[in-house]
Amino acid sequence: MLSDPKSRFKPTSTAVADKSNILSALKQPYSNAARIAGTMRNAYLTNGSVSKVIDYYQSHPTYNYNIYPVLGNKQYELNDNVRNSYIDIAYYLRDLNIKFFAPIFFKETLIDGVTFWYKYQDKDGVGYMKLPMEWCLIRGTENGVYRYMFDITKLNDETVQSMPEEFQNAYKEYQSNNTSDTNTWYNNKYYYVQENGMAFTFDYNSLVNGGLAISPFASALTDIISLAKAKDNVNIKDNLDATRILQQKLPMDKKDGEMLISAKEAMIYDQTIRGRLPEGVILATTPTELENIPLTNSGTANAFDTVNKGLEQVFFSMGGSSPLFGGSTTSSNIVKEGIKKDANWIYANLFPMLENYYNSEIATVKTKDKLLWNIKFIRQSNFTLHDDIMNLKDQLTLGGSRTDYLAANGFIPAEIISKLTFEQQALDIDSLMVVKPTSNTLSAKDAEIQKRGRPKTDNPSDDTDRLDDEQG
């Protein structure tokens, strides 16, 4: 994957900076989806509160995952080739680099509302090219994966050279007016991108709104702009508090009220002094008396309160807990419950979408036994990691999945099979990591040989000597 020095593939919509304009855009959100996305991206780059909330959501899940064979559909038993199939699927998913790309998919989709990607793949791995949302529309779903169509008129003879081969071929068809195939083209300009292209969105209404989608945080934009305005008021207040006015009084004839110097001379005096004043001092050159009006505290008295309330409203509108980011709270349980709520939203919206996409990728892998495999993201959060792992550990006592437990500890399937096979077969690690004799691992019989640890009988009386004399 190469960079784009000329920024030819960046979003083309500009951000909305005025509250009235964003309110107007939100009245018809799908008609203004690109402008809303541009405004949200600008807010992420310039507003610390917005970036913190989005980064918080992105860092919430661990993105740990496991794979499993799906029995049924004329496949009812596991044969000797299943282990090799597991290795093939695990190796393929390793090349997809899920833990690197999945957080990027999540973050970009939270900001834009919908993202369009094209997968590059060779023998060394994969990369994903993100396309501007102004160039694409969702055209439908295939097994839960969003597919899209591309406006080929957005390309020209220069930019098409940087596109994948599929787009170059489509551009040639468009140039030769060969766009009549309705299985490949829509409206003679939208090309149906094949299985290497996929879209992500949390807006399920995109299918009935012309393939457009908006960010789940779009409703917070008005609060974000209000917060920016409140911060501007604080700056105005600070500037007024620090401003000083210096008067340069021009000499006047008290009898006829005329200035004793010419206007040209007055201008020279004004420019001479004005150029030597420090920042924050304003010069007033006038023949009249200037009343002393202090500007300290002349700004909005409750400017800081307005900013604090605006911050709380932004966090509320974006679904985040204000105390989580340093706001005041009366109970730590509020933060804990907020974290659980956010985790449940991610489990219900992000993971199924990612699972659908990666299952479609797994389906392209040809295994010898032709067994169907699925991926499952472990429902765990970085903020509740210990409790989530302990829950899976407790399930092991009732027959729970060992591979789920290993996945929850950060093992990808390729690591599980490779690392454990290496440890057991190559290192014979059990012979290297011999359990040391302790009171928890020795019986009374063993204790006589070791001369330490447990007492000489498994049922000692109150007067039994529990320490061997040789130990002092």
Coordinates of C-alpha atoms in Angstrom, one line a residue, residues 422-434:
F422 CA 6.3 -26.1 19.6
E423 CA 6.3 -26.2 23.4
Q424 CA 5.1 -29.8 23.7
Q425 CA 6.8 -31.5 20.7
A426 CA 10.0 -29.5 20.2
L427 CA 10.8 -28.3 23.7
D428 CA 9.1 -31.1 25.6
I429 CA 8.3 -28.3 28.0
D430 CA 6.7 -30.5 30.7
S431 CA 10.1 -32.1 31.3
L432 CA 11.7 -28.7 31.6
M433 CA 9.1 -27.1 33.8
V434 CA 9.0 -29.7 36.6

